[in-house]
């Protein structure tokens, strides 16, 4: 047996004994990838089929970095929209196949078994709240609602007042500390 790292001798013995199935699986995967690249990709991918197929081939035989490397070799100056399209696809693809979706679901049964559901719920709630606060659309809506409530309390019409103030030159606006109530009939 091999001397050195504990436990590796058994690993190498298994690889040597089962080498033929491993080699056959690798060759079959490589042949499948090449056939799909040359025969299926031109028919399935609408535009820039070679770059898209290289990207997907690299991802399927190695990792995303392999696909990015192959794309960079095929399109070094980034003249095709393949990288942008791949990026948008990966956002949703990785949630399911990359383990993200399943990694999220694993703590749920674990928490029910250990009784630690409240800490998980509070962390998830805090993350959701943080994402809502960080979302620019939600912040804009909340800010407009606050401005509208303040204007209604002062007896002014917010939409017209904000539009009027936004169009005023800087010289016409009041100095800091002076309040202005614009009422539009």
PDB file of C-alpha atoms in Angstrom:
ATOM      1  CA  UNK A   1       0.000   0.000   0.000  1.00  0.00           C
ATOM      2  CA  UNK A   2       1.008   3.623  -0.478  1.00  0.00           C
ATOM      3  CA  UNK A   3       2.487   5.440   2.472  1.00  0.00           C
ATOM      4  CA  UNK A   4       1.761   9.049   3.234  1.00  0.00           C
ATOM      5  CA  UNK A   5      -1.573  10.743   3.758  1.00  0.00           C
ATOM      6  CA  UNK A   6      -3.832   8.579   5.891  1.00  0.00           C
ATOM      7  CA  UNK A   7      -6.745   7.066   3.971  1.00  0.00           C
ATOM      8  CA  UNK A   8      -5.535   7.771   0.436  1.00  0.00           C
ATOM      9  CA  UNK A   9      -4.191   4.276  -0.153  1.00  0.00           C
ATOM     10  CA  UNK A  10      -7.738   2.879  -0.195  1.00  0.00           C
ATOM     11  CA  UNK A  11      -8.847   5.683  -2.510  1.00  0.00           C
ATOM     12  CA  UNK A  12      -6.150   4.909  -5.076  1.00  0.00           C
ATOM     13  CA  UNK A  13      -6.928   1.185  -4.940  1.00  0.00           C
ATOM     14  CA  UNK A  14     -10.592   1.865  -5.704  1.00  0.00           C
ATOM     15  CA  UNK A  15      -9.700   4.200  -8.604  1.00  0.00           C
ATOM     16  CA  UNK A  16      -7.347   1.598 -10.106  1.00  0.00           C
ATOM     17  CA  UNK A  17      -9.923  -1.189  -9.702  1.00  0.00           C
ATOM     18  CA  UNK A  18     -12.789   0.909 -11.097  1.00  0.00           C
ATOM     19  CA  UNK A  19     -10.701   2.790 -13.675  1.00  0.00           C
ATOM     20  CA  UNK A  20     -12.389   1.446 -16.791  1.00  0.00           C
ATOM     21  CA  UNK A  21     -15.919   2.632 -15.878  1.00  0.00           C
ATOM     22  CA  UNK A  22     -14.497   6.014 -14.889  1.00  0.00           C
ATOM     23  CA  UNK A  23     -12.628   6.392 -18.181  1.00  0.00           C
ATOM     24  CA  UNK A  24     -15.695   5.254 -20.156  1.00  0.00           C
ATOM     25  CA  UNK A  25     -17.902   7.801 -18.371  1.00  0.00           C
ATOM     26  CA  UNK A  26     -15.395  10.592 -19.099  1.00  0.00           C
ATOM     27  CA  UNK A  27     -15.110   9.644 -22.778  1.00  0.00           C
ATOM     28  CA  UNK A  28     -18.903   9.351 -23.150  1.00  0.00           C
ATOM     29  CA  UNK A  29     -19.386  12.803 -21.586  1.00  0.00           C
ATOM     30  CA  UNK A  30     -16.779  14.332 -23.857  1.00  0.00           C
ATOM     31  CA  UNK A  31     -18.275  12.730 -26.979  1.00  0.00           C
ATOM     32  CA  UNK A  32     -21.760  13.877 -25.944  1.00  0.00           C
ATOM     33  CA  UNK A  33     -20.557  17.444 -25.412  1.00  0.00           C
ATOM     34  CA  UNK A  34     -18.825  17.567 -28.791  1.00  0.00           C
ATOM     35  CA  UNK A  35     -21.846  16.129 -30.618  1.00  0.00           C
ATOM     36  CA  UNK A  36     -24.212  18.591 -28.956  1.00  0.00           C
ATOM     37  CA  UNK A  37     -21.822  21.440 -29.725  1.00  0.00           C
ATOM     38  CA  UNK A  38     -21.558  20.684 -33.455  1.00  0.00           C
ATOM     39  CA  UNK A  39     -25.021  19.317 -34.236  1.00  0.00           C
ATOM     40  CA  UNK A  40     -27.572  20.580 -31.719  1.00  0.00           C
ATOM     41  CA  UNK A  41     -26.236  24.052 -30.845  1.00  0.00           C
ATOM     42  CA  UNK A  42     -26.504  25.552 -34.365  1.00  0.00           C
ATOM     43  CA  UNK A  43     -30.192  24.606 -34.431  1.00  0.00           C
ATOM     44  CA  UNK A  44     -31.080  25.448 -30.816  1.00  0.00           C
ATOM     45  CA  UNK A  45     -29.198  28.685 -30.197  1.00  0.00           C
ATOM     46  CA  UNK A  46     -30.584  31.635 -32.185  1.00  0.00           C
ATOM     47  CA  UNK A  47     -27.626  33.965 -32.573  1.00  0.00           C
ATOM     48  CA  UNK A  48     -23.912  33.679 -31.839  1.00  0.00           C
ATOM     49  CA  UNK A  49     -24.391  29.932 -31.560  1.00  0.00           C
ATOM     50  CA  UNK A  50     -20.672  29.105 -31.472  1.00  0.00           C
ATOM     51  CA  UNK A  51     -19.900  31.463 -28.589  1.00  0.00           C
ATOM     52  CA  UNK A  52     -22.980  30.386 -26.637  1.00  0.00           C
ATOM     53  CA  UNK A  53     -22.221  26.703 -27.246  1.00  0.00           C
ATOM     54  CA  UNK A  54     -18.591  27.129 -26.161  1.00  0.00           C
ATOM     55  CA  UNK A  55     -19.742  28.825 -22.985  1.00  0.00           C
ATOM     56  CA  UNK A  56     -22.230  26.080 -22.140  1.00  0.00           C
ATOM     57  CA  UNK A  57     -19.759  23.344 -23.126  1.00  0.00           C
ATOM     58  CA  UNK A  58     -17.166  24.793 -20.765  1.00  0.00           C
ATOM     59  CA  UNK A  59     -19.690  25.004 -17.937  1.00  0.00           C
ATOM     60  CA  UNK A  60     -20.818  21.424 -18.499  1.00  0.00           C
ATOM     61  CA  UNK A  61     -17.344  19.846 -18.560  1.00  0.00           C
ATOM     62  CA  UNK A  62     -15.809  21.806 -15.731  1.00  0.00           C
ATOM     63  CA  UNK A  63     -17.113  24.852 -14.008  1.00  0.00           C
ATOM     64  CA  UNK A  64     -18.425  28.284 -14.835  1.00  0.00           C
ATOM     65  CA  UNK A  65     -14.856  29.553 -14.934  1.00  0.00           C
ATOM     66  CA  UNK A  66     -14.051  27.048 -17.717  1.00  0.00           C
ATOM     67  CA  UNK A  67     -16.967  28.359 -19.756  1.00  0.00           C
ATOM     68  CA  UNK A  68     -15.891  31.957 -19.147  1.00  0.00           C
ATOM     69  CA  UNK A  69     -12.356  31.095 -20.253  1.00  0.00           C
ATOM     70  CA  UNK A  70     -13.581  29.478 -23.475  1.00  0.00           C
ATOM     71  CA  UNK A  71     -15.841  32.458 -24.182  1.00  0.00           C
ATOM     72  CA  UNK A  72     -12.969  34.844 -23.562  1.00  0.00           C
ATOM     73  CA  UNK A  73     -10.866  32.879 -26.054  1.00  0.00           C
ATOM     74  CA  UNK A  74     -13.645  32.944 -28.681  1.00  0.00           C
ATOM     75  CA  UNK A  75     -14.683  36.573 -28.076  1.00  0.00           C
ATOM     76  CA  UNK A  76     -11.681  38.352 -26.509  1.00  0.00           C
ATOM     77  CA  UNK A  77     -12.996  41.864 -27.097  1.00  0.00           C
ATOM     78  CA  UNK A  78     -16.532  41.153 -25.876  1.00  0.00           C
ATOM     79  CA  UNK A  79     -18.238  42.146 -29.116  1.00  0.00           C
ATOM     80  CA  UNK A  80     -21.087  39.645 -28.682  1.00  0.00           C
ATOM     81  CA  UNK A  81     -23.887  39.840 -26.089  1.00  0.00           C
ATOM     82  CA  UNK A  82     -23.155  36.267 -24.958  1.00  0.00           C
ATOM     83  CA  UNK A  83     -21.533  37.171 -21.626  1.00  0.00           C
ATOM     84  CA  UNK A  84     -24.388  39.500 -20.655  1.00  0.00           C
ATOM     85  CA  UNK A  85     -26.994  36.930 -21.641  1.00  0.00           C
ATOM     86  CA  UNK A  86     -25.156  34.198 -19.763  1.00  0.00           C
ATOM     87  CA  UNK A  87     -24.947  36.384 -16.673  1.00  0.00           C
ATOM     88  CA  UNK A  88     -28.708  36.980 -16.639  1.00  0.00           C
ATOM     89  CA  UNK A  89     -29.339  33.271 -17.191  1.00  0.00           C
ATOM     90  CA  UNK A  90     -26.964  32.263 -14.383  1.00  0.00           C
ATOM     91  CA  UNK A  91     -28.790  34.393 -11.823  1.00  0.00           C
ATOM     92  CA  UNK A  92     -31.826  32.123 -12.058  1.00  0.00           C
ATOM     93  CA  UNK A  93     -30.052  28.940 -13.122  1.00  0.00           C
ATOM     94  CA  UNK A  94     -27.741  28.847 -10.099  1.00  0.00           C
ATOM     95  CA  UNK A  95     -30.633  29.227  -7.681  1.00  0.00           C
ATOM     96  CA  UNK A  96     -31.828  25.750  -8.651  1.00  0.00           C
ATOM     97  CA  UNK A  97     -28.873  23.794 -10.042  1.00  0.00           C
ATOM     98  CA  UNK A  98     -26.131  25.502  -8.069  1.00  0.00           C
ATOM     99  CA  UNK A  99     -27.582  24.403  -4.767  1.00  0.00           C
ATOM    100  CA  UNK A 100     -28.906  27.808  -3.763  1.00  0.00           C
ATOM    101  CA  UNK A 101     -32.553  26.756  -3.758  1.00  0.00           C
ATOM    102  CA  UNK A 102     -31.817  23.476  -2.014  1.00  0.00           C
ATOM    103  CA  UNK A 103     -29.420  25.117   0.443  1.00  0.00           C
ATOM    104  CA  UNK A 104     -32.222  27.451   1.446  1.00  0.00           C
ATOM    105  CA  UNK A 105     -34.679  24.583   1.991  1.00  0.00           C
ATOM    106  CA  UNK A 106     -32.354  22.439   4.129  1.00  0.00           C
ATOM    107  CA  UNK A 107     -32.588  24.553   7.327  1.00  0.00           C
ATOM    108  CA  UNK A 108     -36.398  24.372   7.398  1.00  0.00           C
ATOM    109  CA  UNK A 109     -36.758  20.705   8.447  1.00  0.00           C
ATOM    110  CA  UNK A 110     -33.619  21.006  10.544  1.00  0.00           C
ATOM    111  CA  UNK A 111     -35.133  23.892  12.502  1.00  0.00           C
ATOM    112  CA  UNK A 112     -38.376  22.017  13.052  1.00  0.00           C
ATOM    113  CA  UNK A 113     -36.427  19.074  14.485  1.00  0.00           C
ATOM    114  CA  UNK A 114     -34.214  21.186  16.768  1.00  0.00           C
ATOM    115  CA  UNK A 115     -36.803  23.779  17.759  1.00  0.00           C
ATOM    116  CA  UNK A 116     -34.725  26.646  16.440  1.00  0.00           C
ATOM    117  CA  UNK A 117     -37.420  28.039  14.150  1.00  0.00           C
ATOM    118  CA  UNK A 118     -37.664  31.478  15.787  1.00  0.00           C
ATOM    119  CA  UNK A 119     -34.006  32.421  15.230  1.00  0.00           C
ATOM    120  CA  UNK A 120     -34.316  31.326  11.582  1.00  0.00           C
ATOM    121  CA  UNK A 121     -37.561  33.280  11.173  1.00  0.00           C
ATOM    122  CA  UNK A 122     -36.062  36.419  12.713  1.00  0.00           C
ATOM    123  CA  UNK A 123     -32.957  36.237  10.500  1.00  0.00           C
ATOM    124  CA  UNK A 124     -35.109  35.708   7.391  1.00  0.00           C
ATOM    125  CA  UNK A 125     -37.352  38.603   8.398  1.00  0.00           C
ATOM    126  CA  UNK A 126     -34.341  40.871   8.946  1.00  0.00           C
ATOM    127  CA  UNK A 127     -32.937  39.924   5.540  1.00  0.00           C
ATOM    128  CA  UNK A 128     -36.284  40.626   3.854  1.00  0.00           C
ATOM    129  CA  UNK A 129     -36.530  43.986   5.613  1.00  0.00           C
ATOM    130  CA  UNK A 130     -32.967  44.857   4.590  1.00  0.00           C
ATOM    131  CA  UNK A 131     -33.704  43.947   0.969  1.00  0.00           C
ATOM    132  CA  UNK A 132     -36.858  46.078   0.996  1.00  0.00           C
ATOM    133  CA  UNK A 133     -35.007  49.062   2.435  1.00  0.00           C
ATOM    134  CA  UNK A 134     -32.168  48.624  -0.080  1.00  0.00           C
ATOM    135  CA  UNK A 135     -34.567  48.469  -3.041  1.00  0.00           C
ATOM    136  CA  UNK A 136     -34.571  51.889  -4.740  1.00  0.00           C
ATOM    137  CA  UNK A 137     -38.158  51.531  -5.994  1.00  0.00           C
ATOM    138  CA  UNK A 138     -39.484  50.840  -2.475  1.00  0.00           C
ATOM    139  CA  UNK A 139     -37.463  53.706  -1.015  1.00  0.00           C
ATOM    140  CA  UNK A 140     -38.815  56.109  -3.658  1.00  0.00           C
ATOM    141  CA  UNK A 141     -42.415  55.021  -2.975  1.00  0.00           C
ATOM    142  CA  UNK A 142     -41.912  55.343   0.800  1.00  0.00           C
ATOM    143  CA  UNK A 143     -40.314  58.784   0.395  1.00  0.00           C
ATOM    144  CA  UNK A 144     -43.182  59.993  -1.830  1.00  0.00           C
ATOM    145  CA  UNK A 145     -45.744  58.669   0.653  1.00  0.00           C
ATOM    146  CA  UNK A 146     -43.988  60.481   3.519  1.00  0.00           C
ATOM    147  CA  UNK A 147     -43.827  63.715   1.497  1.00  0.00           C
ATOM    148  CA  UNK A 148     -47.502  63.382   0.595  1.00  0.00           C
ATOM    149  CA  UNK A 149     -48.527  62.856   4.232  1.00  0.00           C
ATOM    150  CA  UNK A 150     -46.440  65.826   5.344  1.00  0.00           C
ATOM    151  CA  UNK A 151     -47.900  68.013   2.591  1.00  0.00           C
ATOM    152  CA  UNK A 152     -51.454  66.967   3.469  1.00  0.00           C
ATOM    153  CA  UNK A 153     -50.758  67.851   7.090  1.00  0.00           C
ATOM    154  CA  UNK A 154     -49.562  71.296   5.949  1.00  0.00           C
ATOM    155  CA  UNK A 155     -52.491  71.741   3.559  1.00  0.00           C
ATOM    156  CA  UNK A 156     -50.446  71.664   0.369  1.00  0.00           C
ATOM    157  CA  UNK A 157     -50.628  69.506  -2.734  1.00  0.00           C
ATOM    158  CA  UNK A 158     -47.458  67.454  -2.929  1.00  0.00           C
ATOM    159  CA  UNK A 159     -47.278  66.586  -6.594  1.00  0.00           C
ATOM    160  CA  UNK A 160     -47.638  70.181  -7.772  1.00  0.00           C
ATOM    161  CA  UNK A 161     -45.486  71.555  -4.969  1.00  0.00           C
ATOM    162  CA  UNK A 162     -42.631  69.158  -5.633  1.00  0.00           C
ATOM    163  CA  UNK A 163     -42.825  69.742  -9.376  1.00  0.00           C
ATOM    164  CA  UNK A 164     -42.854  73.523  -8.867  1.00  0.00           C
ATOM    165  CA  UNK A 165     -39.957  73.502  -6.396  1.00  0.00           C
ATOM    166  CA  UNK A 166     -38.002  71.099  -8.607  1.00  0.00           C
ATOM    167  CA  UNK A 167     -38.317  73.504 -11.545  1.00  0.00           C
ATOM    168  CA  UNK A 168     -37.362  76.623  -9.598  1.00  0.00           C
ATOM    169  CA  UNK A 169     -33.902  78.105 -10.036  1.00  0.00           C
ATOM    170  CA  UNK A 170     -31.634  77.964  -6.972  1.00  0.00           C
ATOM    171  CA  UNK A 171     -31.931  81.720  -6.322  1.00  0.00           C
ATOM    172  CA  UNK A 172     -35.699  81.458  -5.802  1.00  0.00           C
ATOM    173  CA  UNK A 173     -35.506  78.603  -3.298  1.00  0.00           C
ATOM    174  CA  UNK A 174     -35.461  79.665   0.363  1.00  0.00           C
ATOM    175  CA  UNK A 175     -32.345  79.558   2.480  1.00  0.00           C
ATOM    176  CA  UNK A 176     -31.812  76.625   4.821  1.00  0.00           C
ATOM    177  CA  UNK A 177     -34.077  76.672   7.844  1.00  0.00           C
ATOM    178  CA  UNK A 178     -36.862  78.678   6.182  1.00  0.00           C
ATOM    179  CA  UNK A 179     -40.034  76.711   5.543  1.00  0.00           C
ATOM    180  CA  UNK A 180     -42.014  77.055   2.372  1.00  0.00           C
ATOM    181  CA  UNK A 181     -45.593  75.910   1.941  1.00  0.00           C
ATOM    182  CA  UNK A 182     -46.778  75.971  -1.646  1.00  0.00           C
ATOM    183  CA  UNK A 183     -50.488  75.665  -2.080  1.00  0.00           C
ATOM    184  CA  UNK A 184     -51.863  75.009  -5.511  1.00  0.00           C
ATOM    185  CA  UNK A 185     -55.585  75.287  -6.064  1.00  0.00           C
TER     186      UNK A 185
END
